[in-house]
Short mmCIF file of C-alpha atoms and ligand atoms in Angstrom, two decimals:
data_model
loop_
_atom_site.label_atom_id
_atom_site.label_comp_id
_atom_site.label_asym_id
_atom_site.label_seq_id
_atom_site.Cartn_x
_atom_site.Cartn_y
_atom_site.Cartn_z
CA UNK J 1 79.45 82.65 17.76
CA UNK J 2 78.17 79.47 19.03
CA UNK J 3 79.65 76.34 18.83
CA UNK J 4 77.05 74.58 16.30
CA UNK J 5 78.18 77.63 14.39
CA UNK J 6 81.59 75.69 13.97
CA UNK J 7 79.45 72.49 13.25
CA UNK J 8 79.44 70.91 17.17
CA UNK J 9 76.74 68.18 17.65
CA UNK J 10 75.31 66.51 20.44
CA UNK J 11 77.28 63.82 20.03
CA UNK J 12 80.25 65.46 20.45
CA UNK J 13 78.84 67.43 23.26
CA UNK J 14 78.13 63.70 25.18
CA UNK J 15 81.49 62.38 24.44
CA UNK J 16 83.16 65.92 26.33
CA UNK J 17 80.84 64.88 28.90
CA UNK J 18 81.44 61.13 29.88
CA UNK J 19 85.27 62.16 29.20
CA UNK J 20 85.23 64.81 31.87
CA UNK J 21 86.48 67.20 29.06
CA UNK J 22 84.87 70.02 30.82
CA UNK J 23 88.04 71.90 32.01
CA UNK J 24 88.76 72.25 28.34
CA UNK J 25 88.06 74.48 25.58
CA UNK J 26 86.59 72.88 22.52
CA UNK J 27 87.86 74.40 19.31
CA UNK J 28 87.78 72.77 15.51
CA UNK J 29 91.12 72.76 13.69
CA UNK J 30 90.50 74.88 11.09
CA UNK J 31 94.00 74.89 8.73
CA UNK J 32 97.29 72.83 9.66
CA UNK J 33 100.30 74.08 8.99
CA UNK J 34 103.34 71.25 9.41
CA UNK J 35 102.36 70.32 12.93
CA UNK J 36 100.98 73.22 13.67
CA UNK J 37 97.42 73.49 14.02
CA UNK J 38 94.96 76.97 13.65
CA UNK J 39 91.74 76.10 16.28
CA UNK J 40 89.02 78.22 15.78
CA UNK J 41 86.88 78.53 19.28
CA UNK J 42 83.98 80.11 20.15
CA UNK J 43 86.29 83.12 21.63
CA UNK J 44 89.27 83.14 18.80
CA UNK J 45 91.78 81.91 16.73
CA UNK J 46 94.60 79.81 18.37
CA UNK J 47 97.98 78.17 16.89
CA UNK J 48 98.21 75.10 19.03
CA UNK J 49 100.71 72.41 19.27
CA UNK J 50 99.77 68.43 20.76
CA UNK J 51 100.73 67.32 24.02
CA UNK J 52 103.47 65.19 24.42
CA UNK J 53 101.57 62.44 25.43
CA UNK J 54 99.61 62.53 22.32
CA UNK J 55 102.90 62.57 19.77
CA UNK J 56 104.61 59.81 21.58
CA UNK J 57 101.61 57.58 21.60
CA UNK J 58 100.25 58.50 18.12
CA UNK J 59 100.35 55.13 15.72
CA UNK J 60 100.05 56.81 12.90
CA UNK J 61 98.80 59.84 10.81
CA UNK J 62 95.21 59.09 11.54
CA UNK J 63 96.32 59.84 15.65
CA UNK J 64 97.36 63.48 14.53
CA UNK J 65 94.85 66.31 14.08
CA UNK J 66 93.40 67.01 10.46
CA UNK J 67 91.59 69.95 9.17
CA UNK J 68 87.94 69.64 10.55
CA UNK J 69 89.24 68.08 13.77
CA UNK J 70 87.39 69.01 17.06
CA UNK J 71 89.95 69.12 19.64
CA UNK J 72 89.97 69.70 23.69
CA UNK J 73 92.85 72.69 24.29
CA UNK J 74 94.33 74.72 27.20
CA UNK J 75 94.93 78.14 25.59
CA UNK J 76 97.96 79.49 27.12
CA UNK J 77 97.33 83.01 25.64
CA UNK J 78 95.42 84.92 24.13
CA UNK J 79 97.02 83.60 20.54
CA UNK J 80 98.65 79.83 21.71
CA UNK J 81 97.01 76.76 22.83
CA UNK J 82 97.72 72.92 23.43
CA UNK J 83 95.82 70.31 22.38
CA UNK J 84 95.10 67.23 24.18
CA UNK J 85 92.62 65.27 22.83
CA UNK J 86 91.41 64.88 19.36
CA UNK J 87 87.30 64.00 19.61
CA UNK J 88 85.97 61.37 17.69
CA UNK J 89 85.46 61.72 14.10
CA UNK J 90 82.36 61.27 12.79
CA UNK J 91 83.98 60.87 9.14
CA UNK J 92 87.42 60.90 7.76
CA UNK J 93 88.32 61.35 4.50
CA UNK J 94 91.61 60.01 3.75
CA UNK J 95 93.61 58.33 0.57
CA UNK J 96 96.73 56.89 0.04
CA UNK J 97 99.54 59.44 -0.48
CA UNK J 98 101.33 59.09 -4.10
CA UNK J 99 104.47 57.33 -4.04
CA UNK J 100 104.44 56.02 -0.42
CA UNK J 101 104.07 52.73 0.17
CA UNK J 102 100.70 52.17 2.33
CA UNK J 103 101.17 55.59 3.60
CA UNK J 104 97.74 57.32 4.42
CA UNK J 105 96.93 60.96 4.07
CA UNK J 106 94.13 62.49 5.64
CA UNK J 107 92.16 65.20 3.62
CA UNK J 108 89.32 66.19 5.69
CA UNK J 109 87.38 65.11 8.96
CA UNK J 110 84.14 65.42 10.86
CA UNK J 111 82.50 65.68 6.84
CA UNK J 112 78.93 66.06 5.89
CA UNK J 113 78.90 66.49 2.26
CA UNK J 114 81.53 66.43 -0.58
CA UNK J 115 81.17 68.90 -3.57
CA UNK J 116 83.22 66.83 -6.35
CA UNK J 117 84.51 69.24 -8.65
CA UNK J 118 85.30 68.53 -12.19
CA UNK J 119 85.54 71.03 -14.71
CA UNK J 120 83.80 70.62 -18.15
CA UNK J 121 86.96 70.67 -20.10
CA UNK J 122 89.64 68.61 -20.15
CA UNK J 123 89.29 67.59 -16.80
CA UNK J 124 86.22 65.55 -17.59
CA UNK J 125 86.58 62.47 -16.85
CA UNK J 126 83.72 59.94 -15.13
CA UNK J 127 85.53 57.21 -14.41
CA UNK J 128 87.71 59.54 -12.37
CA UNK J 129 84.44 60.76 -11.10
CA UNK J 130 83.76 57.21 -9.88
CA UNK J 131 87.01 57.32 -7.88
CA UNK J 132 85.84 59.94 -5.99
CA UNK J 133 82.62 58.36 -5.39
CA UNK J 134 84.32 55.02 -4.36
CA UNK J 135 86.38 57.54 -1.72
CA UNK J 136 83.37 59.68 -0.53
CA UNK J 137 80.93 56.35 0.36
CA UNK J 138 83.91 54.57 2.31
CA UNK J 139 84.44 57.50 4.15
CA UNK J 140 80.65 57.58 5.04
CA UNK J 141 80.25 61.22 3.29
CA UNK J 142 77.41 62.21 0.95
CA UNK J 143 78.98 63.33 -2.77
CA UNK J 144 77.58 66.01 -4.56
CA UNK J 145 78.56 66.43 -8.49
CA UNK J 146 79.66 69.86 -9.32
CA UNK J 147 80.44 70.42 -13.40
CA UNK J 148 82.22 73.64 -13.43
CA UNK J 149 83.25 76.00 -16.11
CA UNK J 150 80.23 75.37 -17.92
CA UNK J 151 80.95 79.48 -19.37
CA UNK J 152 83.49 77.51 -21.65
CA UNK J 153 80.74 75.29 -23.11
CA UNK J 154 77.24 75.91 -25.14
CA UNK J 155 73.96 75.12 -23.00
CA UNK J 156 73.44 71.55 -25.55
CA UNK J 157 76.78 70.61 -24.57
CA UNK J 158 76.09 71.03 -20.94
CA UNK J 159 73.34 68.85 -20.82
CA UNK J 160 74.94 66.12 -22.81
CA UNK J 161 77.44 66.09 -20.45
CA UNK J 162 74.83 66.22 -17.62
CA UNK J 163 73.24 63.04 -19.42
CA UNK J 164 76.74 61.13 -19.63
CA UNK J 165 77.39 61.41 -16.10
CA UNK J 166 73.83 61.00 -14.46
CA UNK J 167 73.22 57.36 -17.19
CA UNK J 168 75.91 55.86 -15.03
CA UNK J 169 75.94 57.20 -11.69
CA UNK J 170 72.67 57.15 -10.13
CA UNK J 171 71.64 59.00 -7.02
CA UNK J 172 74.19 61.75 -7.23
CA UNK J 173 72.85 65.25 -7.47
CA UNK J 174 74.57 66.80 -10.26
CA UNK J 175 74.96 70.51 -10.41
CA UNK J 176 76.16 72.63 -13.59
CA UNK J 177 77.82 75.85 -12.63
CA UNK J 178 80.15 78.32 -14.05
CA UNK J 179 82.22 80.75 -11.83
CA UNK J 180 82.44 83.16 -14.08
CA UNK J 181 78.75 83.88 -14.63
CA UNK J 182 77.77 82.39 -11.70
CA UNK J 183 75.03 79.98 -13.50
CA UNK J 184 73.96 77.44 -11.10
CA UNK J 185 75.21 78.99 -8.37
CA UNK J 186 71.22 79.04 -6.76
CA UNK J 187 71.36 74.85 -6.82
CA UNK J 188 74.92 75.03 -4.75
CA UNK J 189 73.75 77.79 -2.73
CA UNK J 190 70.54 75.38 -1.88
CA UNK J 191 71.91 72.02 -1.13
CA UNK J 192 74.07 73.82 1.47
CA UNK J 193 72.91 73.71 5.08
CA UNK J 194 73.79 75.67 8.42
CA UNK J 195 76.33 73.98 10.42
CA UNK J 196 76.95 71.18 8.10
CA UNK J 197 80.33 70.48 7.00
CA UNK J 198 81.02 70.70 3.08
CA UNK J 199 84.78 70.12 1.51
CA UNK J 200 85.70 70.47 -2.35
CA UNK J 201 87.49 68.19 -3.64
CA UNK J 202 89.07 67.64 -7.26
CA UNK J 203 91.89 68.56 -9.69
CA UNK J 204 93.82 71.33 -9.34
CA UNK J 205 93.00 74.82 -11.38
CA UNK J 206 88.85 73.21 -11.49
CA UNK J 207 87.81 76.42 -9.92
CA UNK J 208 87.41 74.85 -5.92
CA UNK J 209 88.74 78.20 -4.20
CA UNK J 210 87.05 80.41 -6.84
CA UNK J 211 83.90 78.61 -5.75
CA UNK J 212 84.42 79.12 -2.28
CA UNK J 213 85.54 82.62 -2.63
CA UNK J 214 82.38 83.86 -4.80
CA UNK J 215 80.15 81.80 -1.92
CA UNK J 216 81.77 83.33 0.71
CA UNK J 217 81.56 87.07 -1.03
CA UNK J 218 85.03 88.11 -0.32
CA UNK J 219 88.51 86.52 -1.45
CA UNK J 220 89.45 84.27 1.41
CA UNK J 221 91.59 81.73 -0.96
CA UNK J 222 94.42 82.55 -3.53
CA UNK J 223 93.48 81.68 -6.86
CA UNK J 224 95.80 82.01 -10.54
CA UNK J 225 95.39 81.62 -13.67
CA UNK J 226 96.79 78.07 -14.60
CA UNK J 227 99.34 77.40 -17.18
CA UNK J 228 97.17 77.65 -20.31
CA UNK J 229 99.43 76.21 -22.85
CA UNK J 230 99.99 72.86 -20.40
CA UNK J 231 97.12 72.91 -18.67
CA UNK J 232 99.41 71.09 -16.09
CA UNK J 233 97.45 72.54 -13.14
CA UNK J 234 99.97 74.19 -10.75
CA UNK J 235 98.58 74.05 -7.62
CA UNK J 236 97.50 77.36 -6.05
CA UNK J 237 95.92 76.15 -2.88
CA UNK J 238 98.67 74.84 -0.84
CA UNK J 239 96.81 73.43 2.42
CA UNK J 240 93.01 72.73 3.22
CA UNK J 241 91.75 75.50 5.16
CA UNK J 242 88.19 75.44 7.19
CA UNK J 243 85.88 78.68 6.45
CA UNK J 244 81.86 79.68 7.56
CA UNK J 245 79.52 80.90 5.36
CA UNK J 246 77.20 83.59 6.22
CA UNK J 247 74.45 81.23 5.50
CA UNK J 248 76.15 78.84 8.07
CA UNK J 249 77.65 76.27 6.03
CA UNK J 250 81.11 75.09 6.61
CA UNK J 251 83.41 74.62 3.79
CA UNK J 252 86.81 73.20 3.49
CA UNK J 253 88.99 73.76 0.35
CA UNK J 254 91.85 71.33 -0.99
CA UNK J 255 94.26 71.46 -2.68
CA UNK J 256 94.02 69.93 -5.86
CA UNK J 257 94.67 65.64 -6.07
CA UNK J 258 96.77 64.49 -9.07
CA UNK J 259 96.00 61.21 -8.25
CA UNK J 260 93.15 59.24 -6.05
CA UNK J 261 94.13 55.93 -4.70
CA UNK J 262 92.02 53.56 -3.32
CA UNK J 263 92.75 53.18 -0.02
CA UNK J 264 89.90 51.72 2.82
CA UNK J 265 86.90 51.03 0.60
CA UNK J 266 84.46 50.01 3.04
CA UNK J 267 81.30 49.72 0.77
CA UNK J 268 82.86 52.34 -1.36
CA UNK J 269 82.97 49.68 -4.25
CA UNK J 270 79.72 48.45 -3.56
CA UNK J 271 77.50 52.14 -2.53
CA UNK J 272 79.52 52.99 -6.03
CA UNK J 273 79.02 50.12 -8.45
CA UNK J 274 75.17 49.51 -7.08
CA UNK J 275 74.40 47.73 -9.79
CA UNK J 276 77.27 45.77 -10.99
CA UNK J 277 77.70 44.35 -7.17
CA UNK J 278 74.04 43.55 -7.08
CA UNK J 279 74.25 41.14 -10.46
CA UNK J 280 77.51 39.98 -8.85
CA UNK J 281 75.48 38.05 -6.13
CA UNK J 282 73.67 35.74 -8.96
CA UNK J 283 76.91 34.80 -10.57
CA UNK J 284 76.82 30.91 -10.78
CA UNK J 285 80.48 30.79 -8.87
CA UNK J 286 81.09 32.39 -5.79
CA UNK J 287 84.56 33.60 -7.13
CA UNK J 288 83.88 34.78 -10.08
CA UNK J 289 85.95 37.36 -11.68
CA UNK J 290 83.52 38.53 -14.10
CA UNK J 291 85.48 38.70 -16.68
CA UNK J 292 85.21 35.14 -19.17
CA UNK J 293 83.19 32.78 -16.75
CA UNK J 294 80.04 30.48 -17.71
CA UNK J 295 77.20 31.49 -16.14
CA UNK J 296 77.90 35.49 -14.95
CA UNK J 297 75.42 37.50 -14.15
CA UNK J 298 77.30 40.60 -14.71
CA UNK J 299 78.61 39.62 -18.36
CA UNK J 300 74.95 38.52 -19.21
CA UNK J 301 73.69 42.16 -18.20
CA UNK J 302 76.56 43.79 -20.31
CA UNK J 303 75.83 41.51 -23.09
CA UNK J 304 72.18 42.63 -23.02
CA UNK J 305 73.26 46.52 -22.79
CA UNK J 306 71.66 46.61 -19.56
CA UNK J 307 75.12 48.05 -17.60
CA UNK J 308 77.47 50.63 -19.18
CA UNK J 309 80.65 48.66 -20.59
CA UNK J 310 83.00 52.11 -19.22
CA UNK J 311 81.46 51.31 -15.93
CA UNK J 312 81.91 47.66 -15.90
CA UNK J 313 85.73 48.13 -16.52
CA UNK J 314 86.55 50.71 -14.12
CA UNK J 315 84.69 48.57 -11.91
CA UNK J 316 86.96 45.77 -12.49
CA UNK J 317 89.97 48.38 -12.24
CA UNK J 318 89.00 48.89 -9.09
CA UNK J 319 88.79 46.41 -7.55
CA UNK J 320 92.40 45.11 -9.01
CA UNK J 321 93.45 48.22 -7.18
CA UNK J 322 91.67 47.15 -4.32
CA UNK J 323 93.09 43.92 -4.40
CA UNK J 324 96.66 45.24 -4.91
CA UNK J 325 96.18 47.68 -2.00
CA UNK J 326 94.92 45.17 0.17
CA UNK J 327 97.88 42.85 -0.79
CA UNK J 328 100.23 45.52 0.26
CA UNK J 329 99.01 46.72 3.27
CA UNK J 330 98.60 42.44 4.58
CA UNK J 331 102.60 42.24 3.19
CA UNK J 332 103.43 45.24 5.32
CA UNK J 333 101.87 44.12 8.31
CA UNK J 334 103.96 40.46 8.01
CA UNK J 335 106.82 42.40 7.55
CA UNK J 336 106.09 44.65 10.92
CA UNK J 337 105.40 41.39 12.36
CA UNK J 338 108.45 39.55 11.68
CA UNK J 339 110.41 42.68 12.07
CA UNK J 340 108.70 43.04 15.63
CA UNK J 341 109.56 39.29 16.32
CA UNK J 342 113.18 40.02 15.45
CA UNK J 343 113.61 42.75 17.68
CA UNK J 344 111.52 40.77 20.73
CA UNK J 345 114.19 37.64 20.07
CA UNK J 346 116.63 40.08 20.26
CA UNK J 347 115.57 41.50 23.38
CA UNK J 348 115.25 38.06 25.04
CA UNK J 349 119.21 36.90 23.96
CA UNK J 350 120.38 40.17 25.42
CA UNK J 351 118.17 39.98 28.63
CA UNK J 352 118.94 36.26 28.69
CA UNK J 353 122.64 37.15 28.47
CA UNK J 354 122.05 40.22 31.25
CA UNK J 355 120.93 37.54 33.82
N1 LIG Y 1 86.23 80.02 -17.55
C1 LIG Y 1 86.21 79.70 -16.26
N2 LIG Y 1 87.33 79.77 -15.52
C2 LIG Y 1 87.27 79.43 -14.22
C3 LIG Y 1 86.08 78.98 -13.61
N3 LIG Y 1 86.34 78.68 -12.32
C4 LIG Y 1 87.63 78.93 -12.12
N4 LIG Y 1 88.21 79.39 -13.26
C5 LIG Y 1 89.63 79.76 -13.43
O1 LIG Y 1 90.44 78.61 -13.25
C6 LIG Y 1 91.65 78.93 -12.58
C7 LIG Y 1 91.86 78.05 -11.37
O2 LIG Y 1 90.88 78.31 -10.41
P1 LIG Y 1 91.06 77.95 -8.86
O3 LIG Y 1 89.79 78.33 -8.18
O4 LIG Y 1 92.31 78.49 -8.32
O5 LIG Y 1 91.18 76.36 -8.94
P2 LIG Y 1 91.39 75.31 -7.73
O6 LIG Y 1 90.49 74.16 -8.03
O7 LIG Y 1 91.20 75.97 -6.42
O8 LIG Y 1 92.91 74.87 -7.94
P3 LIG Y 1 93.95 74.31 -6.84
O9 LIG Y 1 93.92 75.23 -5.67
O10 LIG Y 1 95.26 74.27 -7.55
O11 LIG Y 1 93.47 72.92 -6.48
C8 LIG Y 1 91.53 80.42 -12.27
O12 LIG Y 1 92.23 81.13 -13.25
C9 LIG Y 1 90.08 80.71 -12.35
O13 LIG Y 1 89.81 82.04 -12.70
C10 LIG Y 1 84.89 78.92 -14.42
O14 LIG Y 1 83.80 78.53 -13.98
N5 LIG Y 1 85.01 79.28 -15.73
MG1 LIG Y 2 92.42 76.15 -4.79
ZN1 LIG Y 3 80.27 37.10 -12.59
#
């Protein structure tokens, strides 16, 4: 095994050398396991812990290792290592944990390619689909469509589905499969390349690990039959874990999201809602809110028929959500700040009254 086998680049290989990282192994995290980390190097499989120095200066979550990490280590044995340095990312996919305020949670790193998964049943759901989309082009990763469980479904059905999804996203592959009779498994098995990195993302009990299993040939992931009568989706994957192909892909599994909150949309809004943004630029006000103005270029297309109307308002969900995130996270950071100034006044008085 090579490096580039784990999905190493020349970039990385440039930042190990202007870093004098030589001395080190280099190893990708490959599953993490409450602050413990599995690195897969070119010679083995390590459990590794951070230095120190990295846990005491880390900021935040995005300062710890994440599944698809590449890492400089000292192995200390033939099964332990420490890490010391996390290399840069070249992509991050992250989204705001459920129920914690501003809190981030990282899902994957160092990603090429993003198989959304959504199963043909219930789960169906495009606006949901656009979420993804929104959190796949802000994290600069490429989304591929995957419609799964398509055995549950007659062929006509398939393709009306097909048609739903592909009249209001545009350049998205979309790919039909079914993991029971492994229909369409030829157009997954095509878009993926050797040492490119590929994770699956979507609900729980879509069929992700089943995928991943029947590509790898054996049964790497745990997978259950679901609730049927709820359809509540227990989870069965419990962490992301990093796997190779034999064709040389690299695919990380997830476990399923209930919920996707917009977090960092960097162009994620815009790469997503092409269109929409584009008309947005001729509105007659700067500010406008698309919504009752005089004048908007985006009402006058929907008027016409000329945008989808379920588009336009999950676009304008959206970016309310965006709004409201951004509100919170500029609220937090006052609050740090004045909580920081209270603490450096406090400092002062007591050095003030020291001297
Ligand atoms: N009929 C049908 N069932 C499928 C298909 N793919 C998966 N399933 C079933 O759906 C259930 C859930 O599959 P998993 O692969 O565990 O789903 P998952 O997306 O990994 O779920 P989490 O790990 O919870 O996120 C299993 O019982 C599978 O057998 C499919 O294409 N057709
Ligand atoms: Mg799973
Ligand atoms: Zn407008």
């Amino acid at each position: 095994m090579t490096p580039e086998d784990l999905g190493y680049t020349k970039n990385l290989e440039k930042f190990r050398a202007d870093n004098h990282l030589e001395n080190f192994e280099i190893g990708r995290v490959i599953a993490e396991h409450k602050e413990r980390y599995i690195v897969k190097t070119t010679t083995g499989e390590f459990e590794t812990e951070i230095t120190g120095n990295l846990r005491f200066t880390a900021r935040g979550r995005e300062d710890f290792p994440a599944v698809g990490d590449w890492v400089a280590l000292t192995t200390v044995d033939s099964e332990f290592a420490i890490i010391h340095k996390i290399l840069p990312r070249s992509s991050i996919i992250k989204r705001q944990a459920v129920g914690q305020f501003g809190e981030i949670q990282i899902i994957a790193t160092n990603i090429d390619y993003a198989f959304i998964v959504q199963a043909v049943d219930r789960d169906f759901n495009i606006n949901r689909l656009e979420r993804y989309l929104i959190l796949c082009y802000s994290s600069r990763v490429s989304p591929i469509i995957v419609l799964s469980k398509t055995d549950l479904i007659n062929d006509l059905q398939t393709i009306e589905i097909t048609d739903r999804i592909k009249a209001r996203v545009k350049n998205v592959p979309v790919i039909a499969i079914s993991n029971e009779t492994q229909n369409g498994y030829e157009a997954i098995r095509k878009c993926i390349e050797k040492g490119k990195t590929y994770c699956l993302l979507g609900s729980s009990g879509v069929g992700k690990s089943t995928l991943l299993n029947n590509l790898s040939g054996c049964m790497l992931m745990k997978t259950d039959t679901i609730s049927k009568s709820t359809n509540k989706g227990r989870h069965i994957t419990s962490h992301r874990e990093l796997i190779i192909l034999e064709n040389g892909g690299i695919l990380i599994d997830n476990p399923g999201m209930r919920e996707v909150g917009i977090a960092d949309t960097t162009n994620g809004l815009e790469i997503t809602f092409d269109a929409i943004v584009r008309l947005s630029h001729h509105c007659k006000f700067t500010d406008c809110t698309h919504t009752s103005e005089m004048g908007c270029s985006v009402l006058e297309a929907l008027n016409k028929g000329e945008i989808d109307r379920a588009s336009y308002e999950n676009y304008l969900k959206m970016e309310r959500e965006k709004a409201h995130f951004e509100s919170t996270v500029a609220e937090r950071r006052k609050k740090d700040k004045s909580f920081g100034k209270m603490i450096k006044n406090y400092m002062k008085n007591r050095n003030e009254e020291l001297y």
